[in-house]
Amino acid sequence: MRVWATAHAVDDFYQGLVPAAVPYFVLERHFGYVEASGLALAATLGSALPQVGIGLLADRRRLRWMSPVGVSLAGIGAGLSGLVPSYPLVFGLLLLAGFGIAMFHPPAGRDARRAAGGSATAMSYFAAGGSVGFFVGPALVTPALDTLGIGATALFIPPAVLMGFILFRQQGRQADAVTGPVERAGRDRIGLFAGLTAVEVVRSTISTGLNTFISLYWIRHLGASSALGGLALTLELGGGVLGTLLGGRLADRIGMVRTVQLGNAAMLPALWLMLACHDKYAALPLALVVGLISNIPFAVLIKLGQDYLPSRPGTAAGVTLGLAVSAGGLFMPLLGLVAGHYGPRGALVVLATVPVLAIAISTVLREPVSPGDEFAT
């Protein structure tokens, strides 16, 4: 699990690299705002849309090379994007980076599930690895690009290639230990998986909205500096890492569905408490709490999705780690309209009411039934 958690951190590092690099493309390459949004869209489309198809393929064939090649492509595409001169080439390389990220998640989620041995805590390590990578990306990329320019993206190619080599070796060592077709034990519960996906989409909308508007809320509404606004975002993302780990431990103690329902319910008071605090310094710990609570269900939903689709764990990972998580970005234009009329606080007020949907939908979830229990009943 340490290897898979580290690989997930390296892979998702490049998801954090793209938003950190986009302002430098605007400043140094003089790309317009529409072109800049197109770069973010390229990375999102490349990483989100193919994951279901890749998940289906990963469930039919082991293809152990897919995760190593995926993480390598993510780093190569993102790293080379700062070296090429034209917008179409940058767009294409970020699309390639996104596709590499998509190649990694479904087979990695399938194999991490096997390594976890049914433990939600172990799966939380894998999920938290991705949160750490996304969190660390801007923290490392911004100073490098600030000092050396947009071409410094090339400095971040070696970690991806090295991680790909390590994964390739790891997969080779395990090839003799695990043979035969992909496991297909248990009955798929499509209806429950659909409900879980709906919960993921709602939570993704909240998470993406928080990441987008929390800094602006500190700056525009609380009158903070840009540095303090960045600190609020950092605390919120850091809290997400802690919440992911906490969720796994809770699930092993009180059950996965209860953990998801508890996390969804706790989002309401956490968000409203942060909005009720009008002191830019006193509200900072509340940003950490919001990030922590909002991510309690994250790893649990990944494992629960695979338990609902036991014959297709790669497909389940592709949806829960890719498609559903990215779907929240589709609602950002609507939140942008709200923020345009009522400011960032208006957008956060809308987000603070959205957990009601997650709470309602999560009532349909049920604990998965093991194949033995199902046969006995």
XYZ file of C-alpha atoms in Angstrom:
377
model
C 0.000 0.000 0.000
C 2.957 2.346 0.555
C 3.955 1.884 -3.089
C 0.431 2.481 -4.363
C -0.120 5.498 -2.099
C 3.173 7.023 -3.288
C 2.338 6.307 -6.931
C -1.080 7.931 -6.464
C 0.592 11.004 -4.952
C 2.995 11.286 -7.896
C 0.197 10.816 -10.440
C -2.142 13.396 -8.915
C 0.759 15.817 -8.446
C 0.340 16.557 -12.160
C -3.327 17.361 -11.650
C -2.168 20.038 -9.210
C 0.581 21.190 -11.589
C -1.795 22.313 -14.332
C -3.784 24.993 -12.411
C -0.513 26.247 -10.921
C 1.067 26.575 -14.383
C -1.872 28.191 -16.214
C -1.199 31.762 -14.903
C 2.379 31.535 -16.198
C 1.158 30.571 -19.655
C -0.960 33.737 -19.560
C 1.925 35.928 -18.360
C 4.758 34.502 -20.469
C 3.029 33.164 -23.575
C 0.334 35.860 -23.564
C -2.490 33.347 -23.832
C -5.916 34.896 -23.337
C -8.310 33.940 -20.558
C -10.367 31.776 -22.924
C -7.206 29.966 -24.010
C -6.163 29.579 -20.378
C -9.494 28.001 -19.478
C -9.032 25.748 -22.503
C -5.792 24.408 -21.008
C -7.545 23.522 -17.763
C -10.321 21.923 -19.808
C -7.784 19.851 -21.782
C -6.324 18.358 -18.619
C -9.795 17.710 -17.156
C -11.215 16.115 -20.313
C -8.121 13.985 -20.779
C -8.265 12.673 -17.228
C -12.015 12.315 -16.679
C -13.712 11.047 -19.827
C -11.512 8.036 -20.686
C -11.508 6.557 -17.184
C -14.701 4.523 -17.552
C -13.501 2.933 -20.790
C -10.067 2.286 -19.307
C -11.737 0.795 -16.235
C -13.724 -1.626 -18.401
C -10.517 -2.624 -20.184
C -8.659 -3.057 -16.880
C -11.400 -5.386 -15.651
C -11.081 -7.601 -18.739
C -7.287 -7.639 -18.973
C -4.687 -7.269 -16.244
C -2.414 -5.086 -18.418
C 0.097 -4.510 -15.637
C 1.947 -1.977 -17.763
C -0.993 0.434 -17.767
C -0.394 2.118 -14.383
C 3.393 2.576 -14.926
C 2.871 3.963 -18.436
C 0.026 6.175 -17.225
C 1.975 7.912 -14.470
C 4.942 8.346 -16.828
C 2.770 9.928 -19.537
C 1.223 12.273 -16.957
C 4.639 13.660 -16.049
C 6.013 13.752 -19.601
C 2.980 15.554 -21.013
C 2.768 18.116 -18.208
C 6.537 18.595 -18.096
C 6.979 19.191 -21.831
C 4.033 21.594 -22.009
C 6.175 24.478 -20.757
C 8.808 23.924 -23.465
C 6.729 23.956 -26.647
C 6.067 27.307 -28.368
C 2.507 27.105 -29.704
C -0.900 26.893 -28.044
C -2.059 23.772 -29.960
C 1.062 21.898 -28.821
C 0.548 22.952 -25.189
C -3.109 21.918 -25.413
C -2.174 18.546 -26.900
C 0.496 17.835 -24.276
C -1.869 18.665 -21.395
C -4.473 16.420 -23.024
C -1.798 13.694 -23.079
C -0.990 14.347 -19.406
C -4.672 14.017 -18.546
C -4.894 10.764 -20.492
C -1.892 9.446 -18.562
C -3.662 10.280 -15.301
C -6.733 8.440 -16.604
C -4.612 5.388 -17.510
C -3.301 5.207 -13.950
C -6.437 5.377 -11.804
C -8.615 2.359 -12.787
C -5.901 -0.345 -12.794
C -4.213 1.236 -9.774
C -7.512 1.291 -7.895
C -8.107 -2.355 -8.824
C -4.653 -3.486 -7.664
C -4.686 -1.282 -4.561
C -7.991 -2.906 -3.571
C -6.311 -6.292 -3.811
C -3.347 -5.118 -1.754
C -5.671 -3.555 0.866
C -7.235 -6.929 1.605
C -10.661 -5.504 2.447
C -9.404 -2.808 4.827
C -10.964 0.640 4.473
C -8.022 2.074 6.424
C -5.575 0.662 3.877
C -7.631 2.063 0.997
C -7.629 5.440 2.751
C -3.826 5.462 2.442
C -4.175 5.024 -1.316
C -6.824 7.752 -1.566
C -4.885 10.109 0.710
C -1.871 9.700 -1.568
C -3.824 11.405 -4.336
C -4.898 14.202 -2.004
C -1.291 14.746 -0.939
C -0.132 14.914 -4.560
C -2.795 17.446 -5.523
C -1.976 19.468 -2.399
C 1.804 19.431 -2.941
C 1.644 20.220 -6.680
C 1.015 23.981 -6.493
C 3.320 24.313 -3.470
C 6.302 22.999 -5.466
C 5.430 24.205 -8.952
C 4.670 27.855 -8.163
C 8.103 28.744 -6.689
C 9.890 26.896 -9.510
C 7.972 28.689 -12.255
C 8.229 31.992 -10.414
C 12.018 31.703 -10.372
C 12.818 29.924 -13.656
C 9.812 30.590 -15.867
C 7.285 28.301 -17.535
C 10.027 26.084 -18.962
C 10.691 24.819 -15.436
C 7.791 22.400 -15.881
C 10.440 20.086 -17.401
C 11.993 19.711 -13.941
C 9.002 17.621 -12.906
C 9.347 14.938 -15.601
C 11.873 12.702 -13.714
C 9.622 11.856 -10.715
C 6.951 10.461 -13.048
C 9.409 8.389 -15.083
C 11.071 7.075 -11.913
C 7.714 6.168 -10.368
C 6.717 4.426 -13.587
C 9.904 2.350 -13.433
C 9.285 1.453 -9.768
C 5.702 0.410 -10.514
C 6.822 -1.634 -13.508
C 9.291 -3.517 -11.328
C 6.672 -3.943 -8.602
C 4.146 -5.336 -11.057
C 6.755 -7.706 -12.463
C 7.532 -9.098 -8.998
C 3.841 -9.694 -8.326
C 3.159 -11.310 -11.702
C 3.877 -14.814 -10.391
C 1.986 -14.244 -7.138
C -1.303 -13.330 -8.818
C -2.303 -15.303 -11.874
C -5.437 -15.971 -13.828
C -8.280 -13.615 -14.749
C -9.384 -10.619 -12.761
C -11.516 -11.589 -9.750
C -15.236 -11.656 -10.392
C -16.590 -12.781 -7.017
C -19.906 -11.411 -5.859
C -22.957 -9.875 -7.486
C -22.878 -6.358 -8.921
C -25.389 -3.972 -7.377
C -25.888 -1.408 -10.113
C -28.633 0.558 -8.346
C -26.544 1.117 -5.224
C -23.541 2.061 -7.348
C -25.665 4.630 -9.194
C -26.718 6.146 -5.863
C -23.103 6.219 -4.700
C -22.075 7.951 -7.943
C -24.743 10.609 -7.364
C -23.337 11.214 -3.867
C -19.860 11.544 -5.411
C -21.060 14.133 -7.940
C -22.682 16.247 -5.216
C -19.562 16.045 -3.054
C -17.374 16.856 -6.054
C -19.403 20.009 -6.653
C -18.814 21.095 -3.055
C -15.102 20.254 -3.141
C -14.429 21.937 -6.489
C -16.420 24.985 -5.439
C -14.505 25.301 -2.174
C -11.160 25.012 -3.965
C -12.261 27.672 -6.449
C -13.807 30.279 -4.158
C -12.336 29.917 -0.670
C -9.301 32.121 -1.373
C -11.475 34.746 -3.060
C -13.841 34.647 -0.068
C -10.960 35.483 2.275
C -9.685 38.247 -0.009
C -12.922 39.868 -1.198
C -15.260 39.319 1.761
C -12.986 39.100 4.802
C -10.533 41.698 3.510
C -7.480 39.435 3.750
C -4.300 39.602 1.703
C -3.742 37.234 -1.204
C -1.196 35.378 0.941
C -3.761 34.826 3.692
C -6.288 33.716 1.091
C -3.756 31.205 -0.197
C -3.210 30.004 3.362
C -6.945 29.388 3.734
C -6.891 27.231 0.593
C -3.783 25.393 1.837
C -5.464 24.627 5.161
C -8.608 23.426 3.433
C -6.607 21.087 1.152
C -4.439 19.898 4.052
C -7.538 19.147 6.086
C -8.718 17.028 3.165
C -5.692 14.749 3.524
C -6.411 14.273 7.241
C -10.107 13.695 6.592
C -9.359 11.005 4.009
C -7.243 9.078 6.524
C -9.784 9.586 9.318
C -12.598 8.296 7.118
C -10.821 5.005 6.504
C -10.323 4.393 10.208
C -13.924 5.303 11.015
C -15.218 2.938 8.334
C -13.339 0.003 9.837
C -15.002 0.764 13.188
C -18.557 1.903 12.478
C -19.110 0.733 8.902
C -18.667 2.343 5.505
C -22.216 3.586 4.939
C -22.444 5.171 8.390
C -19.114 6.913 7.787
C -20.340 8.344 4.474
C -23.605 9.507 6.048
C -21.777 11.012 9.040
C -19.363 12.909 6.792
C -22.179 14.267 4.624
C -24.232 15.355 7.631
C -21.279 17.034 9.343
C -20.580 19.197 6.275
C -23.636 21.346 6.945
C -22.636 22.738 10.364
C -18.948 22.926 9.359
C -19.626 25.100 6.312
C -22.137 27.356 8.072
C -19.827 27.774 11.063
C -17.034 28.956 8.760
C -19.377 31.412 7.048
C -20.601 32.692 10.428
C -17.058 33.682 11.447
C -16.188 37.141 10.107
C -12.642 37.343 11.428
C -10.086 36.502 8.743
C -7.702 34.931 11.266
C -10.172 33.135 13.523
C -11.801 31.560 10.473
C -8.564 29.881 9.338
C -8.896 26.833 11.667
C -12.467 26.478 10.428
C -11.162 26.162 6.850
C -9.052 23.243 8.060
C -12.108 21.684 9.740
C -14.196 22.106 6.570
C -11.527 20.370 4.497
C -11.223 17.556 7.018
C -14.955 16.880 7.357
C -15.752 17.203 3.658
C -13.190 14.484 2.816
C -14.176 11.891 5.425
C -16.261 9.931 2.866
C -13.665 10.134 0.040
C -11.690 6.892 0.439
C -14.742 5.095 1.800
C -16.724 5.842 -1.356
C -13.904 4.417 -3.495
C -13.912 1.128 -1.594
C -17.695 1.027 -1.300
C -18.006 1.537 -5.059
C -15.717 -1.426 -5.691
C -17.725 -3.509 -3.226
C -20.906 -2.639 -5.115
C -19.227 -3.695 -8.397
C -17.048 -6.614 -7.253
C -16.747 -7.998 -10.793
C -15.575 -4.633 -12.148
C -13.285 -2.959 -9.591
C -11.372 -1.089 -12.313
C -14.574 0.401 -13.720
C -15.687 1.363 -10.210
C -12.362 3.106 -9.573
C -12.586 4.878 -12.930
C -15.973 6.326 -11.974
C -15.289 7.176 -8.315
C -11.738 8.462 -8.834
C -12.257 10.023 -12.249
C -15.604 10.730 -13.812
C -17.671 11.507 -10.701
C -14.891 13.521 -9.047
C -14.446 15.658 -12.174
C -18.185 16.060 -12.767
C -18.395 18.733 -10.086
C -16.450 21.050 -12.372
C -19.417 21.137 -14.757
C -21.375 23.182 -12.220
C -18.675 25.813 -11.720
C -20.052 28.170 -14.423
C -23.338 28.329 -12.461
C -21.480 29.098 -9.244
C -19.478 31.676 -11.177
C -22.714 33.425 -12.129
C -23.781 33.462 -8.474
C -20.384 34.841 -7.456
C -20.640 37.489 -10.188
C -23.884 38.797 -8.679
C -23.362 38.159 -4.955
C -19.609 37.745 -4.537
C -17.647 34.691 -3.370
C -19.701 34.528 -0.188
C -22.833 34.010 -2.281
C -21.205 31.042 -3.997
C -20.167 29.554 -0.649
C -23.673 30.044 0.754
C -25.030 27.990 -2.143
C -22.386 25.320 -1.492
C -23.313 25.290 2.210
C -26.837 24.143 1.296
C -25.780 21.473 -1.215
C -24.870 18.856 1.464
C -28.618 18.388 1.987
C -28.656 16.561 -1.371
C -25.728 14.346 -0.350
C -27.429 13.552 2.972
C -30.687 12.616 1.225
C -29.087 10.469 -1.471
C -26.789 8.651 0.961
C -29.843 7.263 2.792
C -30.281 4.767 -0.070
C -26.791 3.292 0.426
C -26.426 -0.094 2.104
C -23.477 -1.997 3.495
C -22.147 -4.432 0.880
C -22.979 -8.111 1.300
C -20.059 -10.508 1.107
C -20.420 -13.412 -1.331
C -20.580 -15.895 1.558
C -23.320 -13.973 3.350
C -25.243 -13.552 0.131
C -25.100 -17.322 -0.518
C -26.212 -18.038 3.047
C -29.245 -15.822 2.705
